[in-house]
Amino acid sequence: MNIKIGFEVHQQIATRRKMYCNCPTNYQDVPPNTNVCPICTGMPGAKPLPPNQRAVEAAVEIALMLGCRVYTNQTIYIQRKHYDYPDLPSGYQRTSLPLAGGGSLLGVRIREIHLEEDPGQYDPLGGNVDYNRSGIPLVEIVTEPDMKSPEEARNFLRALVRVLEYTGKVRPEAGGAMRADVNISLEGGGRVEVKNVNSIKGAYRALRYEVIRQREKLKRGLGVERETRAFLESQMVTVPMRVKETEEDYRYIPDPDIFPLILDEGWVEKIRERMAEPPHLRESRLISEYKITRAAAEVIVSERELADLYEAVAREVDPKLVAIWFRTRLKKVLNYMKLRAADIKFTPAQLAGLLRMVRDRQLTPEQGELVLRELAKHPAEPEKIIARLGLFPIKREELLPIIARVIEENQKAVEDYRSGKEEAINFLTGKVLQLTGRRADPREITRLLIEKIGKK
Amino acid sequence: MAEGTLAKLARIRGGELSAAENVASALERIQELDRRINSFIELNPNALAEAEAVDRKIKRGERVGKLAGLTIGIKSNINVAGLRATCASRTLQNYVSPYDAEVIKRIRAEDGIIIGMNNMDEFACGSSGETSAFGPTDNPAAPGHIPGGSSSGGAAAIAARLCDLCLGTDTGGSIRNPASHCGIVGLKPTYGLVPRQGLIDLGMSLDQIGPLSADVAGTALLLETIAGRSDNECIMLKVDRVNYSELLREKSLKGMRIGISEKFSELTDPAIMKVIDGQIEKLRDLGAEIVEVDLPNLERGLSAYYLIVSVEFFSGTRKFDGRKYGRRIEDVCGEEVLRRILRGRYISQKEYRGKFYQRALQVRTLVRRELLAAFERVDVIVGPTVPKLPHRLGTKITPMEMYAYDYLTVPANLAGICAGVVNAGRVNGIPVGLQVQGRVLGEPEVLRVMQALEAAG
Ligand SMILES: [Zn+2]
């Protein structure tokens, strides 16, 4: 069955002040209706200030990272989109004509990028409106209907969020900063738009629900009509929206109170030079430049700061070893400590020093992980941490008597191994490791044990 | 002839007349006369206290502003903190402004005293002063006739000498039309010269705030107070303050090229034209060169204007949805406001956009080009302000007859140029104003011509 899925993603841009006034944007941290002024509450007579340049810049950067062509040196009108809803103080929302288009991400074509402003927040139960959010800049990213399954759509959204985070200019996804309108059609049916989707998970669930619903209708020969539906997160279903909301004519007009945007080509090129390398491109580059696996590269580029750290360390030590560590032990330590890469305090040189010791077998990988955990908690030179933890590799002449002793004291296990019970060797290795105070490399112990036991 | 604005200002600054006395006598006159004229909706309860503060400054020998102690009426579509900006509409009848418009801040900074809020056509939609929810305004210069609109209260207040200066607004002639009918001076500045932050919308791409006064010096004084760059809004020209009063010291019209057009007489009542022609002869006598200019599309501006204004007005009034300010505009407004909202709503529909709004914008471009081309040959263009005499209050006229008052004033708004009005004489005892249109930022030339005519008497 041929499925077509597309998105209109709305993401809040992290600026200090709102799009058309000087109110602060930390709307979640303050009591209702405190970050407001005549402009963002649409008081009679209030006129917008010139558009926030930082928001325009962020939208341009996002467009460039998605491989879009930015429409420079031409007038881009800010339009008024009229609709009647309590959260909209002026009865219209300001939205720009496309300022870029023609990009792509994971093979999904990006049709166009717009700048918008957020409305306030309406609480239908209490009948209250909080305008703290009103006027916060949004970037709208519109894709072509190029995704063919809910899974592909989910992957796309994950990749998109990663690109957005890479810019460092959007609000984190948590807290409803990302919202999406989803459109989906099955072969032989009409296009259905689903609104009110507030997360990647929500988009995936809404799409799964729609695929099943539409497939069933088509199977029964009922046909799927073109319509707009709303996603109910709590029940994980979509329901039709009132006809009025879907047949609305927004009566777009250019806002007479705002000069159209004109994006200077030189300015856009400066943004391109300064901007971060987009994660999907960086992933490919890391694979070819450092000869590492796609699985490792995927983990490494998952956060911009993690990828920056990787490249800094990979210049010092074997890039493949570093990649393995990033994918396994570093990831584990960060997850365990609930740290984001941006929160890492140790330096690339400290991590490189540690990995060099592992490479030179001055430390076992297990010991290395202990040091790494300390490093994440209390950054210091790895040598100091090793001294503090009393970690130094055991000498061979110290290790051999311990092995002999363990063989001596565990004859049953030795017999088991000899009679073909492979796992008995792990038991013996564990015993030795314990007696060395975990200072020996388990692989080395096993090798020595087999040497001794096998010799007999 | 009553005392001129500058003479009064000198007496206040010199301590001969206190600001408080000036305010008190204004309040007395309003008390005495405005019941009949109905030019104010609300008075500023702090006016006297504000005047006393100015007097204290004068007494202490401190620097005082250029409007020190003058009484100023404000059109009710401009926000003045603590007073009601009703737009003379039931929708906003209880809306008390929480903030000062930028022009009000500038007036306060120059020690002008806001005396009150003037009556007007509802939401500035009208050319007669009769559509206010607070009742019509009389014309003190021709009692029983309309004062013109939509800045009806301001023009009438000046004509009746109820206050020294007024702020009006002009979207398609709303300053110039009542200035003409009331025999006073008014000026619509170049679009983008005066900040609109705090002005309640009619047609945002056309609206300008401007002065009304008894003499040209008063208009120059108020204009230089409110004009000039502001970083607090987008659509502003980046121009510094200009001292228009200073420029008015140049009295001669020698070397000035003044344009006239046959088009004006085609559209205008011959009796009015006769008065205007008399003034043009005076200009020639004063040393100006009179040049004929071609304005073939001038009258096409009117219908384009009403399409544009209706679409923008529809958009601007969406906030009056009944949730925040009293009742929903469509439920309580007058006929003309409703007519414009519905027209704007109709022609902004997706399927008609190309047909009406876009075409109106094309006509606007045409009219603008035509005027700008004329200004390559002349410094100003003079002619009548309103093509016909004001009707008697209460006369029923059709919407098209009402719109026809605006034929000669809307082109300046469409083109974004400036235009002033000065009295030219009377027809049947009713004042007739001469309109002086100037190029973009051509206020100095416009004011000079107005002053020359005023001085010639
Ligand atoms: Zn604000």
Short mmCIF file of N, CA and C in Angstrom, two decimals, chain A residues 20 22 37-51 79-92 94 122 129 131 247-260, chain B residues 77 79 92 95-96 98-99 191 196-201 204-205 207 231-238 311-312 314-321 323-325 344-346 348-351 353 357-358 361:
data_model
loop_
_atom_site.label_atom_id
_atom_site.label_comp_id
_atom_site.label_asym_id
_atom_site.label_seq_id
_atom_site.Cartn_x
_atom_site.Cartn_y
_atom_site.Cartn_z
N TYR A 20 8.03 40.74 17.88
CA TYR A 20 7.70 42.12 17.50
C TYR A 20 7.61 43.06 18.69
N ASN A 22 9.57 43.85 22.97
CA ASN A 22 10.75 43.58 23.78
C ASN A 22 10.49 42.70 24.98
N CYS A 37 2.98 43.20 26.98
CA CYS A 37 2.97 44.64 26.76
C CYS A 37 1.84 44.95 25.78
N PRO A 38 1.57 46.23 25.49
CA PRO A 38 0.48 46.52 24.55
C PRO A 38 0.65 45.82 23.21
N ILE A 39 1.88 45.61 22.77
CA ILE A 39 2.08 45.03 21.43
C ILE A 39 1.68 43.55 21.40
N CYS A 40 2.21 42.76 22.35
CA CYS A 40 1.94 41.31 22.25
C CYS A 40 0.57 40.94 22.81
N THR A 41 -0.14 41.90 23.38
CA THR A 41 -1.52 41.62 23.75
C THR A 41 -2.48 42.30 22.77
N GLY A 42 -1.92 42.91 21.72
CA GLY A 42 -2.76 43.51 20.69
C GLY A 42 -3.65 44.62 21.20
N MET A 43 -3.15 45.45 22.10
CA MET A 43 -3.96 46.58 22.59
C MET A 43 -4.30 47.49 21.41
N PRO A 44 -5.45 48.16 21.47
CA PRO A 44 -5.81 49.07 20.37
C PRO A 44 -4.70 50.09 20.15
N GLY A 45 -4.25 50.21 18.92
CA GLY A 45 -3.24 51.21 18.58
C GLY A 45 -1.81 50.73 18.66
N ALA A 46 -1.57 49.55 19.25
CA ALA A 46 -0.19 49.09 19.38
C ALA A 46 0.33 48.62 18.03
N LYS A 47 1.55 49.04 17.69
CA LYS A 47 2.17 48.66 16.42
C LYS A 47 3.37 47.77 16.70
N PRO A 48 3.65 46.84 15.79
CA PRO A 48 4.81 45.97 16.00
C PRO A 48 6.12 46.73 15.91
N LEU A 49 7.11 46.31 16.70
CA LEU A 49 8.47 46.80 16.50
C LEU A 49 9.04 46.07 15.27
N PRO A 50 10.15 46.55 14.74
CA PRO A 50 10.76 45.82 13.62
C PRO A 50 11.03 44.37 14.02
N PRO A 51 10.90 43.42 13.08
CA PRO A 51 11.07 42.00 13.41
C PRO A 51 12.41 41.73 14.10
N GLN A 79 2.77 38.35 6.38
CA GLN A 79 1.34 38.35 6.12
C GLN A 79 0.54 38.28 7.42
N ARG A 80 -0.67 38.77 7.34
CA ARG A 80 -1.60 38.56 8.45
C ARG A 80 -2.52 37.40 8.08
N LYS A 81 -2.58 36.42 8.95
CA LYS A 81 -3.44 35.25 8.75
C LYS A 81 -4.58 35.37 9.76
N HIS A 82 -5.77 35.67 9.25
CA HIS A 82 -6.87 35.98 10.16
C HIS A 82 -7.63 34.74 10.60
N TYR A 83 -7.81 34.60 11.88
CA TYR A 83 -8.79 33.64 12.39
C TYR A 83 -9.20 34.05 13.79
N ASP A 84 -10.34 33.58 14.19
CA ASP A 84 -10.96 34.05 15.42
C ASP A 84 -10.79 33.00 16.50
N TYR A 85 -9.91 33.25 17.44
CA TYR A 85 -9.73 32.31 18.53
C TYR A 85 -9.23 33.09 19.74
N PRO A 86 -9.63 32.67 20.95
CA PRO A 86 -9.29 33.50 22.13
C PRO A 86 -7.80 33.71 22.35
N ASP A 87 -6.96 32.78 21.87
CA ASP A 87 -5.52 32.95 22.15
C ASP A 87 -4.85 33.95 21.23
N LEU A 88 -5.60 34.46 20.25
CA LEU A 88 -5.02 35.35 19.24
C LEU A 88 -5.47 36.78 19.52
N PRO A 89 -4.61 37.61 20.15
CA PRO A 89 -5.10 38.89 20.66
C PRO A 89 -5.55 39.88 19.59
N SER A 90 -4.97 39.80 18.39
CA SER A 90 -5.35 40.76 17.35
C SER A 90 -6.30 40.17 16.33
N GLY A 91 -6.61 38.89 16.47
CA GLY A 91 -7.49 38.25 15.48
C GLY A 91 -6.74 37.84 14.23
N TYR A 92 -5.42 37.98 14.25
CA TYR A 92 -4.61 37.46 13.16
C TYR A 92 -3.24 37.07 13.70
N ARG A 94 0.84 36.67 12.58
CA ARG A 94 1.77 37.13 11.55
C ARG A 94 2.63 35.97 11.07
N TYR A 122 -4.64 29.38 25.58
CA TYR A 122 -6.03 29.47 26.02
C TYR A 122 -6.39 28.24 26.83
N VAL A 129 -6.91 33.28 29.20
CA VAL A 129 -5.85 33.30 28.20
C VAL A 129 -4.59 33.85 28.88
N TYR A 131 -1.07 35.39 27.84
CA TYR A 131 -0.38 35.94 26.67
C TYR A 131 1.14 35.91 26.79
N GLU A 247 -12.71 24.79 7.02
CA GLU A 247 -13.03 25.50 5.79
C GLU A 247 -12.75 26.98 5.88
N GLU A 248 -11.96 27.34 6.91
CA GLU A 248 -11.70 28.74 7.14
C GLU A 248 -10.90 29.37 6.00
N ASP A 249 -11.24 30.60 5.69
CA ASP A 249 -10.45 31.39 4.74
C ASP A 249 -9.68 32.40 5.59
N TYR A 250 -8.36 32.34 5.53
CA TYR A 250 -7.56 33.18 6.42
C TYR A 250 -7.43 34.62 5.92
N ARG A 251 -7.88 34.89 4.71
CA ARG A 251 -7.86 36.26 4.17
C ARG A 251 -6.50 36.92 4.37
N TYR A 252 -5.48 36.22 3.89
CA TYR A 252 -4.12 36.75 4.03
C TYR A 252 -3.98 38.12 3.40
N ILE A 253 -3.38 39.07 4.13
CA ILE A 253 -2.94 40.32 3.50
C ILE A 253 -1.53 40.64 4.02
N PRO A 254 -0.73 41.31 3.21
CA PRO A 254 0.58 41.73 3.73
C PRO A 254 0.35 42.68 4.91
N ASP A 255 1.08 42.51 6.00
CA ASP A 255 0.87 43.39 7.15
C ASP A 255 1.33 44.80 6.81
N PRO A 256 0.40 45.77 6.82
CA PRO A 256 0.79 47.13 6.42
C PRO A 256 1.72 47.79 7.43
N ASP A 257 1.85 47.22 8.63
CA ASP A 257 2.66 47.85 9.67
C ASP A 257 4.08 47.31 9.75
N ILE A 258 4.45 46.44 8.82
CA ILE A 258 5.81 45.88 8.84
C ILE A 258 6.41 45.93 7.44
N PHE A 259 7.62 46.45 7.35
CA PHE A 259 8.31 46.39 6.06
C PHE A 259 8.58 44.93 5.72
N PRO A 260 8.46 44.56 4.44
CA PRO A 260 8.80 43.17 4.10
C PRO A 260 10.27 42.90 4.41
N ASN B 77 -9.04 58.50 18.66
CA ASN B 77 -8.45 57.23 18.21
C ASN B 77 -6.96 57.17 18.54
N ASN B 79 -4.18 56.93 21.74
CA ASN B 79 -4.11 56.54 23.14
C ASN B 79 -3.45 57.61 24.01
N LEU B 92 -15.66 50.60 22.02
CA LEU B 92 -14.57 51.03 22.90
C LEU B 92 -15.04 52.10 23.89
N TYR B 95 -13.12 51.86 27.04
CA TYR B 95 -11.69 51.52 26.96
C TYR B 95 -10.84 52.69 27.43
N VAL B 96 -10.23 52.53 28.60
CA VAL B 96 -9.32 53.54 29.13
C VAL B 96 -7.91 53.15 28.72
N PRO B 98 -4.17 52.31 28.56
CA PRO B 98 -3.14 52.03 29.56
C PRO B 98 -1.79 52.65 29.20
N TYR B 99 -1.71 53.30 28.04
CA TYR B 99 -0.40 53.82 27.62
C TYR B 99 -0.57 55.05 26.75
N TYR B 191 3.57 60.21 4.71
CA TYR B 191 3.42 58.92 5.35
C TYR B 191 4.76 58.44 5.90
N ARG B 196 3.07 56.32 14.44
CA ARG B 196 1.68 55.90 14.64
C ARG B 196 1.53 54.97 15.82
N GLN B 197 2.63 54.73 16.56
CA GLN B 197 2.52 53.85 17.73
C GLN B 197 1.48 54.46 18.67
N GLY B 198 0.38 53.73 18.90
CA GLY B 198 -0.68 54.24 19.76
C GLY B 198 -1.88 54.81 19.02
N LEU B 199 -1.82 54.81 17.68
CA LEU B 199 -2.96 55.25 16.88
C LEU B 199 -3.80 54.03 16.50
N ILE B 200 -5.08 54.08 16.80
CA ILE B 200 -5.95 52.94 16.51
C ILE B 200 -6.27 52.92 15.01
N ASP B 201 -6.16 51.72 14.45
CA ASP B 201 -6.15 51.53 13.00
C ASP B 201 -7.42 51.93 12.27
N MET B 204 -4.01 51.17 7.73
CA MET B 204 -2.66 51.33 8.28
C MET B 204 -1.64 51.81 7.26
N SER B 205 -1.88 51.50 5.99
CA SER B 205 -0.90 51.93 4.98
C SER B 205 -1.15 53.37 4.54
N ASP B 207 -2.87 55.81 7.12
CA ASP B 207 -3.08 56.66 8.30
C ASP B 207 -1.87 57.54 8.61
N ASP B 231 12.31 54.52 16.78
CA ASP B 231 12.73 53.12 16.63
C ASP B 231 11.67 52.17 17.16
N ASN B 232 10.57 52.72 17.62
CA ASN B 232 9.55 51.88 18.25
C ASN B 232 8.47 51.40 17.30
N GLU B 233 8.69 51.51 16.03
CA GLU B 233 7.77 50.93 15.06
C GLU B 233 8.49 50.77 13.74
N CYS B 234 7.89 49.98 12.85
CA CYS B 234 8.60 49.63 11.62
C CYS B 234 8.51 50.70 10.56
N ILE B 235 7.26 51.07 10.25
CA ILE B 235 7.03 51.84 9.03
C ILE B 235 7.26 53.32 9.31
N MET B 236 8.50 53.70 9.53
CA MET B 236 8.85 55.10 9.77
C MET B 236 9.96 55.48 8.81
N LEU B 237 9.92 56.72 8.35
CA LEU B 237 11.05 57.21 7.58
C LEU B 237 12.15 57.55 8.57
N LYS B 238 13.38 57.28 8.17
CA LYS B 238 14.50 57.56 9.08
C LYS B 238 14.92 59.02 8.90
N VAL B 311 -10.25 46.72 3.40
CA VAL B 311 -9.52 45.49 3.72
C VAL B 311 -8.67 45.68 4.97
N GLU B 312 -7.96 46.81 5.03
CA GLU B 312 -7.09 47.04 6.18
C GLU B 312 -7.91 47.26 7.45
N PHE B 314 -10.94 46.02 8.03
CA PHE B 314 -11.44 44.70 8.43
C PHE B 314 -10.39 43.99 9.28
N SER B 315 -9.14 44.00 8.79
CA SER B 315 -8.06 43.31 9.51
C SER B 315 -7.83 43.95 10.89
N GLY B 316 -7.75 45.26 10.90
CA GLY B 316 -7.45 45.97 12.14
C GLY B 316 -8.52 45.86 13.20
N THR B 317 -9.76 45.59 12.79
CA THR B 317 -10.85 45.51 13.77
C THR B 317 -11.10 44.10 14.26
N ARG B 318 -10.31 43.12 13.80
CA ARG B 318 -10.54 41.74 14.27
C ARG B 318 -10.32 41.61 15.77
N LYS B 319 -9.53 42.52 16.34
CA LYS B 319 -9.28 42.41 17.78
C LYS B 319 -10.50 42.83 18.61
N PHE B 320 -11.44 43.52 17.98
CA PHE B 320 -12.63 43.94 18.73
C PHE B 320 -13.68 42.84 18.63
N ASP B 321 -13.29 41.68 19.18
CA ASP B 321 -14.10 40.48 19.02
C ASP B 321 -15.07 40.27 20.18
N ARG B 323 -14.27 39.94 23.27
CA ARG B 323 -13.68 39.22 24.39
C ARG B 323 -12.98 40.15 25.36
N LYS B 324 -12.34 41.18 24.82
CA LYS B 324 -11.53 42.04 25.69
C LYS B 324 -12.14 43.42 25.88
N TYR B 325 -12.71 43.99 24.82
CA TYR B 325 -13.18 45.38 24.91
C TYR B 325 -14.67 45.40 24.66
N GLY B 344 -14.63 44.87 3.42
CA GLY B 344 -13.27 44.36 3.56
C GLY B 344 -13.24 42.85 3.68
N ARG B 345 -14.20 42.33 4.42
CA ARG B 345 -14.31 40.89 4.62
C ARG B 345 -14.61 40.19 3.28
N TYR B 346 -15.46 40.84 2.50
CA TYR B 346 -15.88 40.27 1.22
C TYR B 346 -14.73 40.25 0.22
N SER B 348 -11.55 40.54 0.67
CA SER B 348 -10.29 39.88 1.02
C SER B 348 -10.41 38.37 0.94
N GLN B 349 -11.58 37.86 0.53
CA GLN B 349 -11.72 36.42 0.37
C GLN B 349 -10.71 35.91 -0.64
N LYS B 350 -10.30 34.68 -0.41
CA LYS B 350 -9.29 34.07 -1.25
C LYS B 350 -9.61 34.25 -2.74
N GLU B 351 -10.87 33.95 -3.11
CA GLU B 351 -11.20 33.91 -4.54
C GLU B 351 -11.27 35.30 -5.18
N ARG B 353 -9.20 37.96 -4.25
CA ARG B 353 -8.05 38.80 -3.94
C ARG B 353 -7.45 39.49 -5.15
N TYR B 357 -8.46 43.66 -4.27
CA TYR B 357 -7.40 44.25 -3.46
C TYR B 357 -6.14 44.49 -4.29
N GLN B 358 -5.73 43.45 -5.01
CA GLN B 358 -4.50 43.60 -5.81
C GLN B 358 -4.68 44.70 -6.86
N LEU B 361 -4.37 48.04 -5.37
CA LEU B 361 -2.97 48.40 -5.11
C LEU B 361 -2.29 48.87 -6.40
#
